[in-house]
Coordinates of N, CA and C in Angstrom, one line a residue:
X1 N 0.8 -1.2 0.0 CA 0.0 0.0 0.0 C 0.9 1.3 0.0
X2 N 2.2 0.9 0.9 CA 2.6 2.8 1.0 C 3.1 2.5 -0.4
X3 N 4.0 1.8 -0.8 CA 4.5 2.0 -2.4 C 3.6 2.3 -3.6
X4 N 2.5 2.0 -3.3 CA 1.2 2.4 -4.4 C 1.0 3.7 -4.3
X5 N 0.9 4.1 -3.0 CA 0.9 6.1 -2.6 C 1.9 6.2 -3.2
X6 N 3.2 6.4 -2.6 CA 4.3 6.9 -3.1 C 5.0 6.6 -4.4
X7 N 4.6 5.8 -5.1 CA 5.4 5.8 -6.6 C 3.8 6.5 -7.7
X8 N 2.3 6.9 -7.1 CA 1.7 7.4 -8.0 C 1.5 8.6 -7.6
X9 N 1.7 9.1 -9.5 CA 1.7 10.5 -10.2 C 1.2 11.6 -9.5
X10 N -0.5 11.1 -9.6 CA -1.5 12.0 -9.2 C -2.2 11.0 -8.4
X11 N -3.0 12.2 -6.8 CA -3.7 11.1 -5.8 C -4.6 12.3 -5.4
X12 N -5.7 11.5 -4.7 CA -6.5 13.1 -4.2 C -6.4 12.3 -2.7
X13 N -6.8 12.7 -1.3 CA -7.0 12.5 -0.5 C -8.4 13.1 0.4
X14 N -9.3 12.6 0.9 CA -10.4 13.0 1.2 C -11.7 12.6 0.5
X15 N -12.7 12.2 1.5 CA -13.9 12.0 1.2 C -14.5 12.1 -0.1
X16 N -14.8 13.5 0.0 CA -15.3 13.9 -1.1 C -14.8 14.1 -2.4
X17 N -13.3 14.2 -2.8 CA -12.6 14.5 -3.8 C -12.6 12.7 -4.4
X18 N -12.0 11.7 -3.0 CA -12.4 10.3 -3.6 C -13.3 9.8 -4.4
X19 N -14.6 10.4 -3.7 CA -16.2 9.9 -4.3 C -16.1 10.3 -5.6
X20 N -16.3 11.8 -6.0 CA -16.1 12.4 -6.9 C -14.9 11.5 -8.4
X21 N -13.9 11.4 -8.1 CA -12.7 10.5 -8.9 C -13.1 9.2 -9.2
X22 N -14.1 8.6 -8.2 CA -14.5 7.2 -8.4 C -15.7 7.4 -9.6
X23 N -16.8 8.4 -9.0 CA -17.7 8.5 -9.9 C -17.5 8.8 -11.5
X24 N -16.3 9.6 -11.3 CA -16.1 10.1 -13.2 C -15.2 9.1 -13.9
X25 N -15.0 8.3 -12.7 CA -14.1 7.2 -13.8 C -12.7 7.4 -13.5
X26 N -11.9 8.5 -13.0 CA -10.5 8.5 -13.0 C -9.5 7.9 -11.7
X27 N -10.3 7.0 -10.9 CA -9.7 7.0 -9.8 C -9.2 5.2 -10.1
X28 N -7.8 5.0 -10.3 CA -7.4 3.7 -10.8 C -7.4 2.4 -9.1
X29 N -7.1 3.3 -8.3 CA -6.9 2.1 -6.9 C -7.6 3.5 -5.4
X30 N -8.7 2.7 -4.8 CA -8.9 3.5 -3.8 C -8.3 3.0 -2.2
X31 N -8.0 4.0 -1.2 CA -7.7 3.4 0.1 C -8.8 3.8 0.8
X32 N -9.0 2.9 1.9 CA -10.0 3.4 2.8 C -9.6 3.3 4.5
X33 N -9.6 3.9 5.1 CA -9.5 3.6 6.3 C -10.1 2.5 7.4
X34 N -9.7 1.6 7.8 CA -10.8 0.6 8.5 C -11.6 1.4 9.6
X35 N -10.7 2.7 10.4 CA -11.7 3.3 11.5 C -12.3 4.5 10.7
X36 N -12.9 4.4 9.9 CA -13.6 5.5 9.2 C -15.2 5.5 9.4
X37 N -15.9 6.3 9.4 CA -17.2 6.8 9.7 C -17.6 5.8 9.0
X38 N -18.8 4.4 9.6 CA -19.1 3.5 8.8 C -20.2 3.8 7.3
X39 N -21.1 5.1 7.4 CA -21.7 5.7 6.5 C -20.7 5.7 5.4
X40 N -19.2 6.7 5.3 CA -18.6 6.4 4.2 C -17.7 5.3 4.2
X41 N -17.9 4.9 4.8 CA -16.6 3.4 4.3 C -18.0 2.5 3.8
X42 N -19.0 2.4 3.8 CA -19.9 1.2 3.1 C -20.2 2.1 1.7
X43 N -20.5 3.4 1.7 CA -21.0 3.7 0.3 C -19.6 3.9 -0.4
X44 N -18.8 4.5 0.2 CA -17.7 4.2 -1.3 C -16.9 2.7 -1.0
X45 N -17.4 1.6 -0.5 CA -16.8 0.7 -0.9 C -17.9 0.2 -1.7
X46 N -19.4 0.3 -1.7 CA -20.0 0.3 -2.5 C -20.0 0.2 -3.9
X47 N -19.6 1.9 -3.9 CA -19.2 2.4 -5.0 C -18.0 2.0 -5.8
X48 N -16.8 1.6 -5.4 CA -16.0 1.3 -5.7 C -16.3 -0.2 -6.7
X49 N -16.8 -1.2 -5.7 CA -17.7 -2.7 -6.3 C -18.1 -1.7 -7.5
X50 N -19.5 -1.1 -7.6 CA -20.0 -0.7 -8.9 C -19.3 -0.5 -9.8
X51 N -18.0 0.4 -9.4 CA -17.2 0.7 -10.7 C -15.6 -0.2 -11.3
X52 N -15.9 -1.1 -10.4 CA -14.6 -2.1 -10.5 C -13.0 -1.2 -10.1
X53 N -13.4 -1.1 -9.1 CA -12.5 -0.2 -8.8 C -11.6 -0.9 -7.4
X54 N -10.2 -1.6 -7.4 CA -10.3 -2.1 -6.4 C -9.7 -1.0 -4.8
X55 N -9.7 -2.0 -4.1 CA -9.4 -1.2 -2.9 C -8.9 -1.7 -1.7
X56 N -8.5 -1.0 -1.1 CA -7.2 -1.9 -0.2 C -7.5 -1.0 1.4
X57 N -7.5 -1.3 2.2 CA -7.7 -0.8 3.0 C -6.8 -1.1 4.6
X58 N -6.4 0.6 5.0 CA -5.6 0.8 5.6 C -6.0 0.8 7.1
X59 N -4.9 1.0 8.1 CA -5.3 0.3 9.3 C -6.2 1.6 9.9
X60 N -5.6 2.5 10.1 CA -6.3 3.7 10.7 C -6.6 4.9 9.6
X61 N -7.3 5.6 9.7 CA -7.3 7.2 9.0 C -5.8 7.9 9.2
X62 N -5.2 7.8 10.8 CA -4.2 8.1 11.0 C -2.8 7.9 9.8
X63 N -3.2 6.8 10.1 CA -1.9 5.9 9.2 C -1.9 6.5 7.3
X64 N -2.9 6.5 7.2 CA -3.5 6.9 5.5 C -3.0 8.6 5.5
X65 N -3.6 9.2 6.3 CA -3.2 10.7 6.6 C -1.5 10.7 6.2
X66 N -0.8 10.5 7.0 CA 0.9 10.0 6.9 C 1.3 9.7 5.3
X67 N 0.9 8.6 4.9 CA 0.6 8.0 3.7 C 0.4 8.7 2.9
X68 N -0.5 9.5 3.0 CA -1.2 10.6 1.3 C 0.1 11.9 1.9
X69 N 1.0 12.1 2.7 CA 1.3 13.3 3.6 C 0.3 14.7 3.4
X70 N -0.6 14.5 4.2 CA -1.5 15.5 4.2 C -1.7 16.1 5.5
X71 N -1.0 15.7 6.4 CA -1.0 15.8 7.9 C -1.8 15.7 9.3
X72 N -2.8 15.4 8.5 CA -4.2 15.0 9.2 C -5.0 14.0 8.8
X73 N -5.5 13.7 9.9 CA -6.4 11.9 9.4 C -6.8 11.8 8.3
X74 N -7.2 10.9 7.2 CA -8.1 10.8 6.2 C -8.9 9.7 6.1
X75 N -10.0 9.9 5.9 CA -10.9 8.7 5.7 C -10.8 7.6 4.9
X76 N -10.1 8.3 3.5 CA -9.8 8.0 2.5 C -8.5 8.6 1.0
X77 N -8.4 8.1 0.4 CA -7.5 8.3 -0.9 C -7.8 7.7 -1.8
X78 N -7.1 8.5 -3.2 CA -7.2 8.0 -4.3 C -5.9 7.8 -5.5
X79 N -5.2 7.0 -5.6 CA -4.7 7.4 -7.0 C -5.4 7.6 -8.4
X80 N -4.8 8.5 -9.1 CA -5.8 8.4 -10.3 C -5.1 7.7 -11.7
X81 N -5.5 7.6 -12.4 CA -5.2 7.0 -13.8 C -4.5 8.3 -14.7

């Protein structure tokens, strides 16, 4: 997982910019956090299923936060295509 962060191009980090990337098609691998608000961790893993998108999921928000270096927890990430 950190080498999938760190060797891709372009990534967005956060909820909303994830959902968004998944829905238009550009988001190639998503992360999720396991302690994330269970409302979004079921619809965009949902969503992810819908759009064959796979997804790997990280131990904490903390740990992902570090990961995307964004300095603060994240629910979620994205690399894009």
């Amino acid at each position: 997982m950190e080498e999938l962060l760190k060797q891709a191009g372009k990534r967005v980090a956060g909820t909303k910019q994830v959902l968004r990337a998944v829905e238009e098609g550009r988001a190639a691998h998503v992360f999720l956090a396991k302690d994330a608000d269970g409302f979004i961790y079921h619809r965009l893993n949902a969503l992810c299923e819908e759009k064959r998108v796979p997804v790997t999921v990280a131990e904490s928000m903390q740990e992902l936060g570090k990961l995307c270096k964004v300095g603060v927890p994240t629910a979620s990430a994205a690399v894009l295509k």
